[in-house]
Amino acid sequence: MKLIKKALISVYNKDGIIEIASLLHKGGVEILSTGGTASFLEENGIPVSKVEDLTHYPSIFGGRVKTLHPAVFGGILGRRDNPSDIEEFSRFSISPIDLVVVDLYPFEEYVAKGASEQDIIEKIDIGGISLIRAAAKNFADVVIVPSKAQYGYLLQMLKEQGCASELSQREYLAAMAFCVSSSYDSAIFNWFNGKVKAPVFNKVVTESRQLRYGENPHQKGIYFGAADSLPEQIHGKELSHNNLLDVEAAIELISDFEETTVAIIKHNNACGCASADTPLEAWEKALAGDPVSAFGGIIATNTPVEKDVAEEMNKLFFEVVIAPSYSNEALDILKTKKNRIILVNKGLELPKTKFRSLLGGVLLQDRDTFTETPEDLKTVTLLAPEKDKVEDLLFANKLVKHSKSNAIVLAKGKQLIASGVGQTSRVDSLKQAIQKAHSFGFSTEGAVMASDAFFPFKDCVEIAFENGIKTVIQPGGSIRDNESIEFCNNNGIAMVMTGTRHFKH
């Protein structure tokens, strides 16, 4: 155990600091403080010694230099069991500091709210981060509280054992200190790198939640991310690893639609999706697309869920529902299943980039945010698609964009009637989609076909034609595009190309 005889408190967030300082004062601890923190403590009846009285320097350069002085850092870094350090404590009249409590300037908050460059730069903490690193380095003798997140830990320690600390406690707080400092420096680097674009991957996430397991029960799983990085959960069990993957897939897909749309997601792919005039109609058409795969899936919609839709949804077993809002009557119905996860998505903004671990490294890429419009469609055949078919083509193209490659989507009347996904052959994807559509009673006559990548041969348009599909959308770009185009021209098929591939692996 090490006694705390002298403490330095310099914090931005002062919530809860009075209770800590009161316990220290009652325990006979001398409290050093700076600027606004010192004034705050004094206003609340806690005596403090000001750092400038120790250093004989005032706060200078607009507050940029307060604590950067040997009298402060020597008191933190000096080793209590080192004869040379003990002699220098005496020779330079430096008093040991046993506890450092810091909360840094809120750099990330200023970036997030769009502050000016000068204001952001002024929120780069220098003295505070130096205090944190110094105290953490000397954890053998010094307690470091590096952020408001550790106030509670310190408070409990003081209440349970008085003004003293154990080595294990100091070591834990030192680890947290370097976590805070690395995260803080990472945020600053990433802000600068938004301009300089250095080829460096730097990501620190300090908030996490333990998952029941990973992709399978024998795998451990953790989600790293702030609470506000997920939709708000208002009911149900905790989200699992696989739930989270499907939730992201659902949000990515539904965000591409402006008209009333319902999607049902299974293993990151849409097994049902429809756009319609009313939410109820959209739900009924989405479910009809594949009522078998919908079992145990995730439902996403871009409109509020009312009682009529909730009643129909409740007839199906599903794990998660995501919507902008729910009526009270709808919630009463949906909450009848205690484990059912109900999420509120009020326009959650997804990151602009995505990354994944691979081998011994990380792959980073821009998120695929491009969504085709009528202006992006280039008719490459003699026959152009009719207006209602253009709407179906755009609908199908949104779906194929969010389907695992190789992917083919068949749609009719803004309804997914079948898809073939994750196949090693595009022909297999198409055959799978056709077989599936027929198995659920859909006619492919008059349907449109969307492909996430070009047709390397004309076989796909041949199979489509044999099954009554005469409107096609694809990126184009094959050296054999002309073969597909020629077949379409000879058989009355309208085909458009977008010039944009949408692989998803």
Short mmCIF file of C-alpha atoms in Angstrom, two decimals:
data_model
loop_
_atom_site.label_atom_id
_atom_site.label_comp_id
_atom_site.label_asym_id
_atom_site.label_seq_id
_atom_site.Cartn_x
_atom_site.Cartn_y
_atom_site.Cartn_z
CA MET A 1 0.00 0.00 0.00
CA LYS A 2 1.16 3.52 -0.82
CA LEU A 3 -0.21 6.51 1.05
CA ILE A 4 -1.51 9.49 -0.91
CA LYS A 5 -0.15 12.64 0.67
CA LYS A 6 -0.26 15.03 -2.27
CA ALA A 7 -2.59 15.12 -5.25
CA LEU A 8 -2.71 17.14 -8.46
CA ILE A 9 -6.18 17.69 -9.93
CA SER A 10 -6.54 19.32 -13.37
CA VAL A 11 -9.74 18.34 -15.16
CA TYR A 12 -12.02 19.52 -17.94
CA ASN A 13 -15.09 17.60 -16.78
CA LYS A 14 -15.74 18.47 -13.15
CA ASP A 15 -18.81 16.29 -12.54
CA GLY A 16 -18.10 14.19 -9.46
CA ILE A 17 -14.76 15.83 -8.71
CA ILE A 18 -16.01 17.57 -5.56
CA GLU A 19 -16.79 14.28 -3.81
CA ILE A 20 -13.32 12.98 -4.68
CA ALA A 21 -11.59 16.17 -3.53
CA SER A 22 -13.62 16.22 -0.31
CA LEU A 23 -12.47 12.72 0.62
CA LEU A 24 -8.87 13.64 -0.16
CA HIS A 25 -9.10 16.80 1.94
CA LYS A 26 -10.66 14.94 4.85
CA GLY A 27 -7.83 12.41 4.60
CA GLY A 28 -5.25 15.13 5.01
CA VAL A 29 -4.10 15.16 1.39
CA GLU A 30 -2.66 18.39 0.03
CA ILE A 31 -4.40 19.25 -3.24
CA LEU A 32 -2.58 21.02 -6.05
CA SER A 33 -4.68 22.42 -8.88
CA THR A 34 -4.70 24.67 -11.92
CA GLY A 35 -6.82 27.49 -13.33
CA GLY A 36 -10.50 26.70 -13.63
CA THR A 37 -10.25 23.51 -11.59
CA ALA A 38 -8.63 25.37 -8.67
CA SER A 39 -11.33 28.05 -8.75
CA PHE A 40 -14.07 25.40 -8.89
CA LEU A 41 -12.68 23.54 -5.88
CA GLU A 42 -12.25 26.73 -3.85
CA GLU A 43 -15.80 27.84 -4.66
CA ASN A 44 -16.95 24.56 -3.17
CA GLY A 45 -15.03 25.02 0.03
CA ILE A 46 -12.03 22.82 -0.70
CA PRO A 47 -8.64 24.43 -0.04
CA VAL A 48 -6.06 24.04 -2.79
CA SER A 49 -2.48 24.99 -3.49
CA LYS A 50 -2.14 26.52 -6.93
CA VAL A 51 0.39 25.10 -9.34
CA GLU A 52 1.71 28.57 -10.20
CA ASP A 53 2.69 29.04 -6.54
CA LEU A 54 4.70 25.83 -6.80
CA THR A 55 6.36 26.63 -10.14
CA HIS A 56 6.58 30.40 -9.62
CA TYR A 57 5.24 30.78 -13.14
CA PRO A 58 1.73 31.88 -14.03
CA SER A 59 -0.35 30.17 -16.69
CA ILE A 60 1.15 31.57 -19.88
CA PHE A 61 0.56 31.68 -23.65
CA GLY A 62 -3.20 31.73 -23.30
CA GLY A 63 -3.23 28.74 -20.94
CA ARG A 64 -1.06 26.57 -23.18
CA VAL A 65 1.61 26.25 -20.47
CA LYS A 66 0.49 25.57 -16.89
CA THR A 67 2.02 22.41 -15.47
CA LEU A 68 5.05 21.85 -17.72
CA HIS A 69 7.68 22.40 -15.06
CA PRO A 70 10.27 20.25 -13.19
CA ALA A 71 8.60 21.04 -9.86
CA VAL A 72 5.48 19.26 -11.17
CA PHE A 73 6.93 16.52 -13.36
CA GLY A 74 9.81 15.84 -10.99
CA GLY A 75 7.27 15.30 -8.22
CA ILE A 76 5.45 12.77 -10.41
CA LEU A 77 8.39 10.96 -12.05
CA GLY A 78 10.82 10.84 -9.13
CA ARG A 79 11.29 7.28 -7.85
CA ARG A 80 10.70 6.99 -4.15
CA ASP A 81 13.03 4.01 -3.71
CA ASN A 82 15.90 5.31 -5.86
CA PRO A 83 18.73 6.88 -3.79
CA SER A 84 19.73 9.28 -6.55
CA ASP A 85 16.12 10.43 -7.07
CA ILE A 86 15.65 10.84 -3.29
CA GLU A 87 18.73 13.04 -3.14
CA GLU A 88 17.48 15.16 -6.03
CA PHE A 89 14.07 15.58 -4.38
CA SER A 90 15.93 17.21 -1.50
CA ARG A 91 18.49 19.13 -3.53
CA PHE A 92 15.87 20.78 -5.80
CA SER A 93 13.18 21.12 -3.12
CA ILE A 94 10.73 18.98 -5.08
CA SER A 95 7.84 17.41 -3.22
CA PRO A 96 6.50 14.01 -4.38
CA ILE A 97 3.03 13.93 -5.98
CA ASP A 98 1.19 10.68 -5.27
CA LEU A 99 -2.07 11.10 -7.18
CA VAL A 100 -2.78 12.78 -10.52
CA VAL A 101 -6.38 13.29 -11.65
CA VAL A 102 -6.80 14.50 -15.23
CA ASP A 103 -9.62 14.87 -17.75
CA LEU A 104 -8.45 16.07 -21.15
CA TYR A 105 -9.84 18.78 -23.39
CA PRO A 106 -12.72 17.24 -25.44
CA PHE A 107 -10.91 17.22 -28.77
CA GLU A 108 -13.25 14.72 -30.46
CA GLU A 109 -16.35 16.61 -29.36
CA TYR A 110 -15.09 19.76 -31.04
CA VAL A 111 -14.31 17.86 -34.23
CA ALA A 112 -17.74 16.19 -34.20
CA LYS A 113 -19.62 19.47 -33.83
CA GLY A 114 -17.73 21.07 -36.73
CA ALA A 115 -15.73 23.63 -34.77
CA SER A 116 -13.27 25.88 -36.55
CA GLU A 117 -9.75 24.65 -37.17
CA GLN A 118 -8.33 27.09 -34.63
CA ASP A 119 -10.78 26.01 -31.93
CA ILE A 120 -9.97 22.35 -32.65
CA ILE A 121 -6.23 22.99 -32.41
CA GLU A 122 -6.67 24.75 -29.07
CA LYS A 123 -8.42 21.63 -27.79
CA ILE A 124 -5.29 19.53 -28.33
CA ASP A 125 -4.27 18.97 -24.72
CA ILE A 126 -0.54 19.17 -24.03
CA GLY A 127 -0.09 19.47 -20.28
CA GLY A 128 -2.82 16.99 -19.46
CA ILE A 129 -1.55 14.26 -21.77
CA SER A 130 1.97 14.77 -20.41
CA LEU A 131 0.72 14.43 -16.83
CA ILE A 132 -1.08 11.21 -17.74
CA ARG A 133 1.97 9.61 -19.36
CA ALA A 134 4.33 10.67 -16.58
CA ALA A 135 2.12 9.38 -13.77
CA ALA A 136 1.38 6.14 -15.63
CA LYS A 137 5.08 5.53 -16.24
CA ASN A 138 5.73 5.85 -12.50
CA PHE A 139 2.77 3.68 -11.47
CA ALA A 140 5.03 1.99 -8.90
CA ASP A 141 4.56 5.13 -6.79
CA VAL A 142 1.80 7.23 -8.35
CA VAL A 143 -1.93 6.80 -8.88
CA ILE A 144 -3.15 8.15 -12.24
CA VAL A 145 -6.80 8.85 -13.01
CA PRO A 146 -6.67 9.68 -16.74
CA SER A 147 -10.30 10.57 -17.50
CA LYS A 148 -13.78 11.06 -16.08
CA ALA A 149 -14.44 7.39 -16.87
CA GLN A 150 -12.13 6.46 -13.96
CA TYR A 151 -13.56 8.93 -11.41
CA GLY A 152 -15.84 6.20 -10.07
CA TYR A 153 -12.96 3.74 -9.66
CA LEU A 154 -10.97 6.27 -7.64
CA LEU A 155 -13.99 7.22 -5.54
CA GLN A 156 -14.65 3.60 -4.61
CA MET A 157 -10.97 3.09 -3.77
CA LEU A 158 -10.94 6.13 -1.47
CA LYS A 159 -14.14 5.05 0.28
CA GLU A 160 -12.99 1.47 0.84
CA GLN A 161 -9.35 1.96 1.86
CA GLY A 162 -8.86 5.65 2.56
CA CYS A 163 -6.13 7.72 0.95
CA ALA A 164 -3.96 4.79 -0.04
CA SER A 165 -3.52 2.56 -3.07
CA GLU A 166 -2.38 -0.95 -3.89
CA LEU A 167 0.09 -1.73 -6.67
CA SER A 168 -2.51 -3.71 -8.62
CA GLN A 169 -4.81 -0.66 -8.59
CA ARG A 170 -2.06 1.66 -9.75
CA GLU A 171 -1.06 -0.77 -12.49
CA TYR A 172 -4.65 -1.07 -13.72
CA LEU A 173 -5.06 2.71 -13.82
CA ALA A 174 -1.71 3.05 -15.63
CA ALA A 175 -2.99 0.69 -18.32
CA MET A 176 -6.16 2.77 -18.61
CA ALA A 177 -4.00 5.88 -18.82
CA PHE A 178 -2.10 4.66 -21.84
CA CYS A 179 -5.40 3.56 -23.36
CA VAL A 180 -6.71 7.12 -22.92
CA SER A 181 -3.53 8.72 -24.27
CA SER A 182 -3.29 6.42 -27.30
CA SER A 183 -6.96 6.96 -28.12
CA TYR A 184 -6.58 10.72 -27.76
CA ASP A 185 -3.49 10.85 -29.98
CA SER A 186 -5.19 8.57 -32.51
CA ALA A 187 -8.14 10.97 -32.75
CA ILE A 188 -5.79 13.89 -33.32
CA PHE A 189 -3.81 12.00 -35.97
CA ASN A 190 -6.98 10.96 -37.81
CA TRP A 191 -8.19 14.57 -37.84
CA PHE A 192 -4.91 15.74 -39.39
CA ASN A 193 -4.89 12.75 -41.72
CA GLY A 194 -8.23 13.82 -43.10
CA LYS A 195 -6.15 16.42 -44.92
CA VAL A 196 -2.70 14.94 -45.41
CA LYS A 197 -3.94 11.43 -46.35
CA ALA A 198 -0.95 9.48 -45.03
CA PRO A 199 -1.29 5.75 -45.85
CA VAL A 200 -1.65 4.77 -42.20
CA PHE A 201 -4.39 2.72 -40.53
CA ASN A 202 -4.97 4.07 -37.04
CA LYS A 203 -8.06 3.10 -35.09
CA VAL A 204 -8.56 2.99 -31.31
CA VAL A 205 -11.93 2.03 -29.81
CA THR A 206 -12.18 2.10 -26.03
CA GLU A 207 -15.86 1.23 -25.54
CA SER A 208 -16.93 -2.38 -25.88
CA ARG A 209 -19.56 -4.95 -25.01
CA GLN A 210 -19.04 -8.63 -24.43
CA LEU A 211 -21.17 -10.76 -26.75
CA ARG A 212 -22.63 -14.13 -25.81
CA TYR A 213 -20.25 -15.63 -28.37
CA GLY A 214 -18.87 -14.95 -31.83
CA GLU A 215 -20.12 -16.30 -35.12
CA ASN A 216 -20.43 -19.74 -33.48
CA PRO A 217 -20.82 -20.78 -29.83
CA HIS A 218 -17.22 -22.01 -29.57
CA GLN A 219 -15.87 -18.59 -30.64
CA LYS A 220 -15.48 -15.64 -28.27
CA GLY A 221 -16.93 -12.35 -29.44
CA ILE A 222 -16.71 -8.68 -28.46
CA TYR A 223 -18.25 -5.61 -30.09
CA PHE A 224 -16.00 -2.56 -29.96
CA GLY A 225 -17.87 0.70 -30.43
CA ALA A 226 -19.66 3.49 -28.64
CA ALA A 227 -23.28 3.02 -27.64
CA ASP A 228 -24.39 5.61 -30.20
CA SER A 229 -22.77 3.59 -33.00
CA LEU A 230 -25.77 1.24 -32.84
CA PRO A 231 -29.50 1.84 -33.26
CA GLU A 232 -31.33 2.40 -29.98
CA GLN A 233 -32.59 -0.88 -28.48
CA ILE A 234 -35.91 -0.62 -26.67
CA HIS A 235 -36.74 -4.28 -26.12
CA GLY A 236 -35.37 -7.80 -26.24
CA LYS A 237 -32.24 -9.80 -25.56
CA GLU A 238 -28.73 -8.59 -26.30
CA LEU A 239 -27.66 -8.39 -29.91
CA SER A 240 -25.43 -11.27 -30.98
CA HIS A 241 -22.45 -11.26 -33.35
CA ASN A 242 -24.63 -12.50 -36.21
CA ASN A 243 -27.44 -10.11 -35.31
CA LEU A 244 -25.01 -7.21 -35.61
CA LEU A 245 -23.85 -8.32 -39.06
CA ASP A 246 -27.47 -8.55 -40.23
CA VAL A 247 -28.39 -5.23 -38.62
CA GLU A 248 -25.65 -3.46 -40.57
CA ALA A 249 -26.74 -5.18 -43.79
CA ALA A 250 -30.35 -4.18 -43.14
CA ILE A 251 -29.50 -0.54 -42.43
CA GLU A 252 -27.25 -0.30 -45.49
CA LEU A 253 -30.01 -1.70 -47.70
CA ILE A 254 -32.99 0.20 -46.34
CA SER A 255 -31.04 3.48 -46.42
CA ASP A 256 -30.97 3.28 -50.22
CA PHE A 257 -34.77 3.54 -50.45
CA GLU A 258 -36.83 6.70 -50.18
CA GLU A 259 -40.30 5.30 -50.87
CA THR A 260 -42.09 3.08 -48.37
CA THR A 261 -40.06 -0.14 -48.22
CA VAL A 262 -39.78 -3.26 -46.09
CA ALA A 263 -36.84 -5.66 -46.27
CA ILE A 264 -36.26 -9.02 -44.62
CA ILE A 265 -32.61 -9.94 -44.13
CA LYS A 266 -31.14 -13.39 -43.63
CA HIS A 267 -27.38 -14.01 -43.45
CA ASN A 268 -26.67 -10.48 -44.71
CA ASN A 269 -28.84 -10.91 -47.85
CA ALA A 270 -32.36 -9.74 -48.56
CA CYS A 271 -34.69 -12.75 -48.80
CA GLY A 272 -37.68 -10.43 -49.12
CA CYS A 273 -38.07 -6.79 -50.10
CA ALA A 274 -40.80 -4.60 -51.55
CA SER A 275 -41.68 -0.97 -52.07
CA ALA A 276 -45.36 -0.05 -52.06
CA ASP A 277 -47.90 2.69 -51.37
CA THR A 278 -48.52 1.55 -47.79
CA PRO A 279 -46.35 -0.12 -45.14
CA LEU A 280 -48.80 -3.03 -44.88
CA GLU A 281 -48.66 -3.72 -48.61
CA ALA A 282 -44.86 -3.47 -48.56
CA TRP A 283 -44.73 -5.97 -45.68
CA GLU A 284 -47.04 -8.46 -47.36
CA LYS A 285 -45.12 -8.32 -50.63
CA ALA A 286 -41.74 -8.56 -48.88
CA LEU A 287 -42.81 -11.64 -46.93
CA ALA A 288 -44.30 -13.29 -50.03
CA GLY A 289 -40.90 -13.15 -51.73
CA ASP A 290 -39.58 -15.95 -49.53
CA PRO A 291 -41.73 -16.83 -46.50
CA VAL A 292 -39.46 -19.80 -45.70
CA SER A 293 -36.19 -17.88 -45.38
CA ALA A 294 -37.97 -15.06 -43.53
CA PHE A 295 -38.27 -17.33 -40.48
CA GLY A 296 -35.74 -16.13 -37.90
CA GLY A 297 -34.71 -13.16 -40.03
CA ILE A 298 -34.33 -9.43 -39.45
CA ILE A 299 -36.99 -6.98 -40.58
CA ALA A 300 -36.12 -3.43 -41.59
CA THR A 301 -38.42 -0.65 -42.73
CA ASN A 302 -37.99 3.04 -43.45
CA THR A 303 -41.45 4.06 -42.18
CA PRO A 304 -43.03 4.00 -38.69
CA VAL A 305 -44.55 0.68 -37.64
CA GLU A 306 -48.25 0.95 -36.82
CA LYS A 307 -50.65 -1.57 -35.29
CA ASP A 308 -51.79 -3.13 -38.59
CA VAL A 309 -48.25 -3.96 -39.70
CA ALA A 310 -47.21 -5.13 -36.22
CA GLU A 311 -50.12 -7.57 -36.11
CA GLU A 312 -49.00 -9.17 -39.37
CA MET A 313 -45.32 -9.16 -38.42
CA ASN A 314 -46.16 -10.84 -35.14
CA LYS A 315 -47.43 -13.92 -36.98
CA LEU A 316 -43.83 -14.62 -38.03
CA PHE A 317 -40.93 -15.65 -35.82
CA PHE A 318 -38.16 -13.13 -36.36
CA GLU A 319 -35.19 -12.01 -34.29
CA VAL A 320 -34.94 -8.25 -34.89
CA VAL A 321 -37.06 -5.42 -36.23
CA ILE A 322 -35.61 -2.02 -37.17
CA ALA A 323 -37.76 1.05 -37.86
CA PRO A 324 -37.66 4.83 -37.41
CA SER A 325 -40.43 4.62 -34.77
CA TYR A 326 -43.32 2.53 -33.46
CA SER A 327 -46.81 3.40 -32.28
CA ASN A 328 -47.68 2.40 -28.72
CA GLU A 329 -50.13 -0.19 -30.04
CA ALA A 330 -47.46 -1.65 -32.31
CA LEU A 331 -45.00 -1.91 -29.42
CA ASP A 332 -47.56 -3.68 -27.24
CA ILE A 333 -47.90 -6.31 -29.95
CA LEU A 334 -44.22 -6.68 -30.80
CA LYS A 335 -43.17 -6.88 -27.14
CA THR A 336 -45.26 -10.01 -26.58
CA LYS A 337 -42.08 -11.95 -27.42
CA LYS A 338 -39.66 -11.16 -24.58
CA ASN A 339 -36.51 -11.96 -26.56
CA ARG A 340 -37.52 -10.12 -29.73
CA ILE A 341 -35.08 -7.28 -30.38
CA ILE A 342 -36.74 -3.97 -31.24
CA LEU A 343 -34.44 -1.28 -32.59
CA VAL A 344 -35.06 2.36 -33.42
CA ASN A 345 -33.05 3.70 -36.34
CA LYS A 346 -33.33 7.47 -36.58
CA GLY A 347 -31.03 7.94 -39.54
CA LEU A 348 -27.91 6.32 -38.06
CA GLU A 349 -24.99 7.64 -40.09
CA LEU A 350 -22.69 4.83 -41.13
CA PRO A 351 -18.92 5.44 -41.42
CA LYS A 352 -17.63 6.41 -44.85
CA THR A 353 -15.05 3.64 -44.77
CA LYS A 354 -15.09 -0.06 -43.91
CA PHE A 355 -12.26 -2.25 -42.71
CA ARG A 356 -11.70 -5.89 -41.90
CA SER A 357 -8.81 -7.95 -40.59
CA LEU A 358 -7.17 -10.13 -43.19
CA LEU A 359 -4.23 -12.52 -42.72
CA GLY A 360 -1.87 -10.40 -40.62
CA GLY A 361 -3.17 -7.04 -41.76
CA VAL A 362 -6.20 -4.87 -42.40
CA LEU A 363 -8.15 -4.11 -45.58
CA LEU A 364 -9.61 -0.60 -45.72
CA GLN A 365 -11.96 0.70 -48.40
CA ASP A 366 -14.63 3.32 -49.02
CA ARG A 367 -18.15 2.16 -48.25
CA ASP A 368 -20.16 1.51 -51.44
CA THR A 369 -22.52 4.47 -51.20
CA PHE A 370 -23.19 4.90 -54.91
CA THR A 371 -26.81 4.31 -55.87
CA GLU A 372 -27.79 4.51 -59.52
CA THR A 373 -30.44 6.94 -60.77
CA PRO A 374 -32.24 6.97 -64.16
CA GLU A 375 -29.50 9.26 -65.46
CA ASP A 376 -26.90 6.56 -64.79
CA LEU A 377 -28.60 4.00 -67.03
CA LYS A 378 -27.21 3.65 -70.54
CA THR A 379 -29.42 1.73 -72.96
CA VAL A 380 -27.13 -0.44 -75.05
CA THR A 381 -29.79 -2.37 -77.02
CA LEU A 382 -32.15 -1.36 -79.83
CA LEU A 383 -35.05 -1.70 -77.43
CA ALA A 384 -35.20 0.69 -74.44
CA PRO A 385 -36.93 -0.32 -71.18
CA GLU A 386 -40.41 1.08 -70.51
CA LYS A 387 -40.89 3.57 -67.68
CA ASP A 388 -42.32 1.06 -65.19
CA LYS A 389 -39.49 -1.31 -66.03
CA VAL A 390 -36.94 1.41 -65.30
CA GLU A 391 -38.38 1.68 -61.80
CA ASP A 392 -38.07 -2.08 -61.39
CA LEU A 393 -34.52 -2.01 -62.74
CA LEU A 394 -33.45 0.60 -60.19
CA PHE A 395 -35.22 -1.33 -57.42
CA ALA A 396 -33.49 -4.57 -58.40
CA ASN A 397 -30.14 -2.87 -58.75
CA LYS A 398 -30.32 -1.56 -55.17
CA LEU A 399 -30.95 -5.10 -53.99
CA VAL A 400 -28.18 -6.70 -56.01
CA LYS A 401 -25.77 -4.06 -54.73
CA HIS A 402 -26.40 -5.34 -51.19
CA SER A 403 -26.31 -9.06 -52.04
CA LYS A 404 -23.33 -11.38 -51.69
CA SER A 405 -21.49 -11.97 -54.96
CA ASN A 406 -22.02 -13.53 -57.40
CA ALA A 407 -25.51 -12.13 -57.24
CA ILE A 408 -28.55 -12.04 -59.50
CA VAL A 409 -31.83 -10.39 -58.49
CA LEU A 410 -35.23 -10.87 -60.14
CA ALA A 411 -37.90 -8.27 -59.43
CA LYS A 412 -41.36 -7.36 -60.62
CA GLY A 413 -43.59 -4.49 -59.54
CA LYS A 414 -40.94 -3.30 -57.04
CA GLN A 415 -41.01 -6.66 -55.34
CA LEU A 416 -38.11 -9.06 -54.95
CA ILE A 417 -39.40 -12.30 -56.40
CA ALA A 418 -36.11 -14.18 -56.02
CA SER A 419 -32.36 -13.81 -55.85
CA GLY A 420 -29.36 -16.05 -56.33
CA VAL A 421 -26.49 -15.05 -54.07
CA GLY A 422 -23.01 -16.15 -53.07
CA GLN A 423 -22.51 -18.50 -55.99
CA THR A 424 -19.18 -19.17 -57.69
CA SER A 425 -20.88 -18.95 -61.09
CA ARG A 426 -23.19 -16.17 -62.24
CA VAL A 427 -25.12 -18.77 -64.22
CA ASP A 428 -25.68 -20.73 -61.01
CA SER A 429 -26.92 -17.56 -59.30
CA LEU A 430 -29.44 -16.99 -62.09
CA LYS A 431 -30.62 -20.61 -62.10
CA GLN A 432 -31.01 -20.49 -58.33
CA ALA A 433 -33.09 -17.30 -58.57
CA ILE A 434 -35.35 -18.69 -61.29
CA GLN A 435 -35.92 -21.97 -59.45
CA LYS A 436 -36.67 -20.12 -56.23
CA ALA A 437 -39.14 -17.73 -57.89
CA HIS A 438 -41.03 -20.63 -59.43
CA SER A 439 -41.06 -22.56 -56.14
CA PHE A 440 -42.95 -19.70 -54.46
CA GLY A 441 -45.45 -19.38 -57.29
CA PHE A 442 -43.97 -16.39 -59.10
CA SER A 443 -43.93 -16.17 -62.84
CA THR A 444 -40.67 -14.80 -64.19
CA GLU A 445 -42.52 -13.60 -67.31
CA GLY A 446 -42.09 -9.82 -67.37
CA ALA A 447 -39.62 -9.72 -64.48
CA VAL A 448 -36.41 -7.70 -64.64
CA MET A 449 -32.95 -9.09 -63.94
CA ALA A 450 -30.11 -7.27 -62.16
CA SER A 451 -26.52 -8.47 -61.96
CA ASP A 452 -23.86 -7.12 -59.58
CA ALA A 453 -21.15 -7.53 -62.24
CA PHE A 454 -20.85 -7.96 -65.99
CA PHE A 455 -21.86 -11.07 -67.92
CA PRO A 456 -18.66 -12.75 -69.15
CA PHE A 457 -20.69 -14.68 -71.71
CA LYS A 458 -24.15 -14.42 -73.25
CA ASP A 459 -25.42 -17.48 -71.34
CA CYS A 460 -27.18 -15.43 -68.65
CA VAL A 461 -29.27 -13.41 -71.09
CA GLU A 462 -30.07 -16.62 -72.95
CA ILE A 463 -31.39 -18.27 -69.76
CA ALA A 464 -33.26 -15.12 -68.82
CA PHE A 465 -34.97 -15.01 -72.23
CA GLU A 466 -35.98 -18.67 -71.93
CA ASN A 467 -37.78 -17.74 -68.69
CA GLY A 468 -39.62 -14.66 -69.97
CA ILE A 469 -37.20 -12.05 -68.62
CA LYS A 470 -36.78 -9.30 -71.20
CA THR A 471 -35.38 -6.36 -69.21
CA VAL A 472 -31.85 -6.44 -67.82
CA ILE A 473 -29.52 -4.16 -65.85
CA GLN A 474 -25.82 -4.85 -65.42
CA PRO A 475 -22.58 -2.86 -65.09
CA GLY A 476 -21.08 -3.93 -68.42
CA GLY A 477 -17.36 -4.02 -69.04
CA SER A 478 -16.82 -7.54 -70.39
CA ILE A 479 -14.75 -8.01 -73.52
CA ARG A 480 -17.76 -10.04 -74.72
CA ASP A 481 -20.42 -7.43 -73.99
CA ASN A 482 -21.28 -7.35 -77.67
CA GLU A 483 -22.30 -11.02 -77.59
CA SER A 484 -24.88 -10.32 -74.88
CA ILE A 485 -26.04 -7.15 -76.61
CA GLU A 486 -26.40 -8.95 -79.95
CA PHE A 487 -28.49 -11.72 -78.37
CA CYS A 488 -30.72 -9.12 -76.69
CA ASN A 489 -31.21 -7.26 -79.99
CA ASN A 490 -32.12 -10.47 -81.80
CA ASN A 491 -34.64 -11.49 -79.15
CA GLY A 492 -36.39 -8.26 -78.12
CA ILE A 493 -34.61 -7.77 -74.79
CA ALA A 494 -33.97 -4.29 -73.39
CA MET A 495 -30.65 -4.00 -71.57
CA VAL A 496 -29.09 -1.07 -69.75
CA MET A 497 -25.57 -0.74 -68.37
CA THR A 498 -24.55 1.35 -65.39
CA GLY A 499 -20.76 1.29 -65.64
CA THR A 500 -20.55 0.58 -61.88
CA ARG A 501 -19.86 -2.85 -60.44
CA HIS A 502 -21.25 -3.75 -57.02
CA PHE A 503 -19.29 -6.76 -55.81
CA LYS A 504 -19.89 -7.65 -52.16
CA HIS A 505 -17.77 -10.30 -50.43
#
